[in-house]
Coordinates of C-alpha atoms and ligand atoms in Angstrom, one line a residue:
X1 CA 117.1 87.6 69.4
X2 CA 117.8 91.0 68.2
X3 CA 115.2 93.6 69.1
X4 CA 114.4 97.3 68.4
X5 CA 112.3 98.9 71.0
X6 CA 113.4 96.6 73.7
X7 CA 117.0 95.8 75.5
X8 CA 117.3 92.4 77.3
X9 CA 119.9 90.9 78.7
X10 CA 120.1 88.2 81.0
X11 CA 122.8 87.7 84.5
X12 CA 123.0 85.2 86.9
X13 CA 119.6 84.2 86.2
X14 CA 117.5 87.0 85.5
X15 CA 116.7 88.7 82.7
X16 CA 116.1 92.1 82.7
X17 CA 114.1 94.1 79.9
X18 CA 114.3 97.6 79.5
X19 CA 111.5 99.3 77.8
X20 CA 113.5 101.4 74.8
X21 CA 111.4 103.9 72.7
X22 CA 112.5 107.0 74.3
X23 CA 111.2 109.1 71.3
X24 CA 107.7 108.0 72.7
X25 CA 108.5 107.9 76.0
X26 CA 108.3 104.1 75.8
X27 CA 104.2 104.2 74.5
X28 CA 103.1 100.6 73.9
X29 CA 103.0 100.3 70.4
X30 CA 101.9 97.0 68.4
X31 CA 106.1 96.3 67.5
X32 CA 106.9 97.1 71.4
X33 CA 104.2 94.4 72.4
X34 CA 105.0 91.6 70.4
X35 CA 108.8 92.3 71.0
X36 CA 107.5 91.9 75.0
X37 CA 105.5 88.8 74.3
X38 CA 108.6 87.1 72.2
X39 CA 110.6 88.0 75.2
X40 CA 108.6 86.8 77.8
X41 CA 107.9 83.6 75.7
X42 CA 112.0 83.6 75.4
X43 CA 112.6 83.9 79.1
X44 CA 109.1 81.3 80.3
X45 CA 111.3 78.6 77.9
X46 CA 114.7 79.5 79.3
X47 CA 115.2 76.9 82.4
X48 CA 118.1 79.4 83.2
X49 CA 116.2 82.2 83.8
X50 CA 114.2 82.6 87.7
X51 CA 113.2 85.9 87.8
X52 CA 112.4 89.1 85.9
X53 CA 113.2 92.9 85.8
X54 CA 110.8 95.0 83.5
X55 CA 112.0 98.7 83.9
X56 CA 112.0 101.7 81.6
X57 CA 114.3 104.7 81.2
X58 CA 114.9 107.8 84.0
X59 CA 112.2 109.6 82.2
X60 CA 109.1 106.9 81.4
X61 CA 108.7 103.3 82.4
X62 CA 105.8 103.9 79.6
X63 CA 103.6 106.9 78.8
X64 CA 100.7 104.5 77.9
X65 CA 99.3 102.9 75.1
X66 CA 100.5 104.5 71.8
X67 CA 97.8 107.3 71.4
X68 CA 99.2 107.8 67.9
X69 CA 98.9 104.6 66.7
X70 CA 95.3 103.9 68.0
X71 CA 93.6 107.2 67.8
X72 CA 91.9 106.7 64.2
X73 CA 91.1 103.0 64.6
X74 CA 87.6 101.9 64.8
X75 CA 85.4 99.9 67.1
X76 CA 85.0 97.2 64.9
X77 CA 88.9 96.8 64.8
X78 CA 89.3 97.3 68.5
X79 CA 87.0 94.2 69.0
X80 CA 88.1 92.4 66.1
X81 CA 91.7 92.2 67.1
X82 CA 90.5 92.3 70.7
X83 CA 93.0 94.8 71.5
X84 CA 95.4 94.5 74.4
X85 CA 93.9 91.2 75.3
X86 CA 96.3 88.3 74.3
X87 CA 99.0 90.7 75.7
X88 CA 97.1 90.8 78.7
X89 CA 96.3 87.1 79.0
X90 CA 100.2 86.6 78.3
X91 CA 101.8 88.4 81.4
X92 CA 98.6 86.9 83.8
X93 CA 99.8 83.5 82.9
X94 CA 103.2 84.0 83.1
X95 CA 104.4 81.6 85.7
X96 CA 108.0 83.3 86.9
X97 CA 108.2 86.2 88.9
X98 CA 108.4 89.6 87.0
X99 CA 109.6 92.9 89.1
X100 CA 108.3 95.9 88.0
X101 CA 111.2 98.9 87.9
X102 CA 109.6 101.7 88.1
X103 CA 111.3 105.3 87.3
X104 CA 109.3 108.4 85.5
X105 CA 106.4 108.5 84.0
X106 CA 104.1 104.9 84.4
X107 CA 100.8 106.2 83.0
X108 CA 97.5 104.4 81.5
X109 CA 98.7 101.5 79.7
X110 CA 102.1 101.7 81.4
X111 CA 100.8 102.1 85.2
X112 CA 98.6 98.8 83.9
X113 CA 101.7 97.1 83.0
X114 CA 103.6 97.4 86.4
X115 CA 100.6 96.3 88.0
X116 CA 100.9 93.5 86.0
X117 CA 103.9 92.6 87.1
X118 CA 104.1 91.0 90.3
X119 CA 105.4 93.9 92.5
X120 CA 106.9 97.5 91.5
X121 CA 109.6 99.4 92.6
X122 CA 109.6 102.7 92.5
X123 CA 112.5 105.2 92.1
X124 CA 111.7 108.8 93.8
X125 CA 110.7 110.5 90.3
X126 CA 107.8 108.0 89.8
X127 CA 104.8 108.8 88.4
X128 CA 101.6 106.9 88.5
X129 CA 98.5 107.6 86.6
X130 CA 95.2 106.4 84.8
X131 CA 95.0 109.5 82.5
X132 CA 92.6 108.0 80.0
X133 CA 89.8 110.2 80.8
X134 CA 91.7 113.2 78.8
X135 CA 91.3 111.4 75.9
X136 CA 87.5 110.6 76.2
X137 CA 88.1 106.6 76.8
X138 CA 89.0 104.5 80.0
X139 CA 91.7 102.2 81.1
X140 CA 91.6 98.8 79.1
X141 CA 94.2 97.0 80.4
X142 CA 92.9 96.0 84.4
X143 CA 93.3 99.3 85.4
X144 CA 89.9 99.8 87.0
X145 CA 89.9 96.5 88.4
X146 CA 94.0 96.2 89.8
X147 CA 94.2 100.1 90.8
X148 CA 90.8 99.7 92.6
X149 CA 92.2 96.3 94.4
X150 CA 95.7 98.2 94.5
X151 CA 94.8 101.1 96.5
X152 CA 90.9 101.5 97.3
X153 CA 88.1 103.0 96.1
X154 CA 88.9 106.4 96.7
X155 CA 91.8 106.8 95.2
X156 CA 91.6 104.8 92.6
X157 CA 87.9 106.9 91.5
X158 CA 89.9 110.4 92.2
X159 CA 93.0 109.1 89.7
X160 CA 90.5 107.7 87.4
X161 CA 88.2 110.5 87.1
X162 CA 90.7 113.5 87.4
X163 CA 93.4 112.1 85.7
X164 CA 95.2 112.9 88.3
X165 CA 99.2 111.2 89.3
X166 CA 100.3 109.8 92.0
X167 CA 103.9 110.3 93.1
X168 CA 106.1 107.7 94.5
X169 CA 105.4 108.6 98.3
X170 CA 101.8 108.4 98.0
X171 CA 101.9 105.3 95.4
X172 CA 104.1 103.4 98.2
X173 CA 101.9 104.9 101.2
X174 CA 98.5 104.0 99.0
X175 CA 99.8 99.8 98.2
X176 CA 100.6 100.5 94.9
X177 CA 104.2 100.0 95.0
X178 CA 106.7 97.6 97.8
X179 CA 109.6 99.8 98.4
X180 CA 110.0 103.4 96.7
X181 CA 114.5 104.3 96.6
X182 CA 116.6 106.2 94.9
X183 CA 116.3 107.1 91.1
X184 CA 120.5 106.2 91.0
X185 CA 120.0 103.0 92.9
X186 CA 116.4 101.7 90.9
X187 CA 118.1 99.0 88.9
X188 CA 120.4 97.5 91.3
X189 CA 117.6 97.4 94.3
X190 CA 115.3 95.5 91.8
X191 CA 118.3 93.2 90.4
X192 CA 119.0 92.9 94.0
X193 CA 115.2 91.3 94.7
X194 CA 115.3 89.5 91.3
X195 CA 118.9 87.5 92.4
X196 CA 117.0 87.1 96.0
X197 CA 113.9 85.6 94.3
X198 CA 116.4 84.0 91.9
X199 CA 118.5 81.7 94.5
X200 CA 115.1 80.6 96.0
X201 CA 113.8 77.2 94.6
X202 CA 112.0 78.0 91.7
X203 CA 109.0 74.9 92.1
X204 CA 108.0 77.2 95.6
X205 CA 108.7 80.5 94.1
X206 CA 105.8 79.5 91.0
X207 CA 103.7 78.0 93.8
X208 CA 103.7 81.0 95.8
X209 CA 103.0 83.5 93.2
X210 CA 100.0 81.4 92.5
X211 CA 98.6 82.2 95.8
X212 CA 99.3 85.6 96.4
X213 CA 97.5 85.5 92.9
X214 CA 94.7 83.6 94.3
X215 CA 93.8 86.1 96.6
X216 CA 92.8 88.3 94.4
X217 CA 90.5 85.7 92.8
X218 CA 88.9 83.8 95.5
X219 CA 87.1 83.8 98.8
X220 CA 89.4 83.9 101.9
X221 CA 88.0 80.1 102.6
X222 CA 88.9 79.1 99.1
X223 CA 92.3 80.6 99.1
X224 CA 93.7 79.5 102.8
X225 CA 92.4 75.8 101.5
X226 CA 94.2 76.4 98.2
X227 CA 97.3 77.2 100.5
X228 CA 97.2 74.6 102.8
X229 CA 97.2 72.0 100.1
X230 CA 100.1 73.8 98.0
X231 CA 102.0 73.9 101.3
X232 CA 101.2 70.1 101.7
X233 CA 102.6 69.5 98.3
X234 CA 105.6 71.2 98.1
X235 CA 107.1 68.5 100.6
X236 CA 107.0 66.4 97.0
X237 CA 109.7 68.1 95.8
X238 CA 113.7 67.7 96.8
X239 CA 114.2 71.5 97.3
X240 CA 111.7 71.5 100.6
X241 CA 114.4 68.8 101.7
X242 CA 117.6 70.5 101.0
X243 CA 116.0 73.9 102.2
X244 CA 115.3 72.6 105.4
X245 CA 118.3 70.1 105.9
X246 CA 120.7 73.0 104.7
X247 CA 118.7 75.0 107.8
X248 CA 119.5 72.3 110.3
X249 CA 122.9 71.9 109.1
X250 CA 123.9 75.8 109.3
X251 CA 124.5 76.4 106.0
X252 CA 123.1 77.6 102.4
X253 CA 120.5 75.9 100.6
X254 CA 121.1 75.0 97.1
X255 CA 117.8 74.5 95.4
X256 CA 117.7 72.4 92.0
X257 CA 114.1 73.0 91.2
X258 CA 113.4 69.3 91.8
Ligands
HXC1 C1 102.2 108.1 71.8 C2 103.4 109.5 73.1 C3 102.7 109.0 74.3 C4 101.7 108.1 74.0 C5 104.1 110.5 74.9 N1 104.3 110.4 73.6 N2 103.1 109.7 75.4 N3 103.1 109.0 71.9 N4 101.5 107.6 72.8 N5 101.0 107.5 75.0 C6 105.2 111.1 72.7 C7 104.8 112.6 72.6 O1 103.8 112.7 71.5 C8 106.1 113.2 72.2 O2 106.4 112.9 70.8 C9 107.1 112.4 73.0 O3 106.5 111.2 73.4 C10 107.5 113.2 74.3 O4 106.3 113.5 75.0 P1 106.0 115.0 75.4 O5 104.5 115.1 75.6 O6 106.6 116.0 74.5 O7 106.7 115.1 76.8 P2 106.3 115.9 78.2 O8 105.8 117.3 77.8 O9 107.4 115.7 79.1 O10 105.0 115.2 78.7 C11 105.1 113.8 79.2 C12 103.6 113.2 79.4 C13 102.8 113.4 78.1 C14 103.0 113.9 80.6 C15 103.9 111.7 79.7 O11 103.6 112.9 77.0 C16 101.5 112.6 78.1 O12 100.5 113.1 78.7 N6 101.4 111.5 77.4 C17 100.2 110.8 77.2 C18 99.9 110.0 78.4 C19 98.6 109.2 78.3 O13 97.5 109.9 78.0 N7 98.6 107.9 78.5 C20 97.4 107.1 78.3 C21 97.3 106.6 76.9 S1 95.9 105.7 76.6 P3 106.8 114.1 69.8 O14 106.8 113.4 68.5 O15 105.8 115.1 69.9 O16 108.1 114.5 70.3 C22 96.2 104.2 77.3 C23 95.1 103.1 77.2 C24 95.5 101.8 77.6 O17 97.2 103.9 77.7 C25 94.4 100.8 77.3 C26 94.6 100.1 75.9 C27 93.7 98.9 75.7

């Protein structure tokens, strides 16, 4: 499918999608969300595809929701479209793993969106930031709720309130991000993960995204019971056999996701 504010392409099993409005340093606009949403839909349907890469240009993974385009619409519209929700709800239920590549500015709506992936890397020239607050309105995309679970209290109250960004070094120190390298090196460290996550089988690598996702949503009882019987059930499958035989035999697993 041909697209205009987005480039995808996919290799050896993972697709990687690259933010592309640089005239708006990649602002979410309505056409740049449901280009995502076809593409994630693309990508959930493509048995091919294991893992995901969602990065922006040098300059902005995304400046935010387009200011532009919302700033004269009304409440009554904002509720009646319920805006940013089924976008939202779309990249919580995804079910394969999406890497966040992180380089420039990832601000408001576009700081929301990595955390919405399932971890970010950061090149050095990251930027992280809640800025809403300029522009007399709040995050609406989880970013009070993930940045607060993200990195504390604190921090998350100071960015929040102040507007204030966090650089790469202080994003990786705070939680917010798993590994912070080079600006020249960003996409291949994050297709490195991806082909890692990618050769994995993909029935365990669903299973254990739902968990890590559970934690966020249950009590520690709950979740480590939740575990225990995922962990149980993954001895269903033929790709807990062949891991483990290929283990015992020395060699490489080759999972089927069976
Ligand atoms: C629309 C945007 C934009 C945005 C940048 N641009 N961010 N357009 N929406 N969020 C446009 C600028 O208007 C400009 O267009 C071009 O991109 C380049 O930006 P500059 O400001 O000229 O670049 P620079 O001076 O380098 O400053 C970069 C910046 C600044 C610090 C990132 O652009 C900025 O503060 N942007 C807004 C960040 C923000 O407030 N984000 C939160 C949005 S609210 P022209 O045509 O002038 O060249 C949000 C809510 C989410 O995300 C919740 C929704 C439910």
């Amino acid at each position: 499918m041909a697209y205009e504010t987005l480039i995808v392409e996919t290799t050896d099993a993972v697709t990687l999608i690259r933010l592309n409005r640089p005239e708006a340093l990649n602002a979410l606009n309505s056409q740049l969300l449901s280009e995502l949403t076809a593409a994630l839909d693309a990508a959930e349907a493509d048995e091919t595809v294991r893992c995901l890469v969602l990065t922006g240009s040098d300059r902005a993974f995304a400046a935010g929701a387009d200011i532009k385009e919302m700033s004269d619409k009304t409440y009554a519209q904002m509720f009646a479209a319920d805006f940013f929700g089924a976008f939202a709800r779309r990249m919580e239920q995804f079910r394969k793993p999406i890497i966040a590549a992180v380089a420039g500015y990832a601000l408001g709506g576009g700081c929301e969106l990595a955390m919405l992936c399932d971890f970010i890397i950061a090149a050095e020239t990251a930027k992280f930031g809640q800025p809403e607050i300029n522009l007399g309105v709040a995050p609406g995309i989880g970013g009070t709720q993930r940045l607060t679970r993200f990195v504390g209290k604190s921090k998350a109250m100071d960015m929040i309130l102040t507007a204030r960004m966090m650089d790469a070094a202080e994003a990786e120190r705070s939680g917010l991000v798993s590994r912070v390298v080079p600006a020249d090196k960003l996409i291949e460290e994050a297709m490195g993960a991806a082909t890692k996550v990618a050769s994995q089988s993909p029935l365990a690598v669903m299973m254990n995204k739902e968990l890590v996702e559970a934690a966020y949503e249950t009590t520690l009882a709950t979740g480590v019971a939740l575990e225990r019987r995922l962990f149980h059930s993954l001895f269903a499958f033929d790709d807990q056999k062949e891991g483990m035989a290929a283990f015992v035999e020395k060699r490489k697993p080759s999972f089927k996701g069976s």
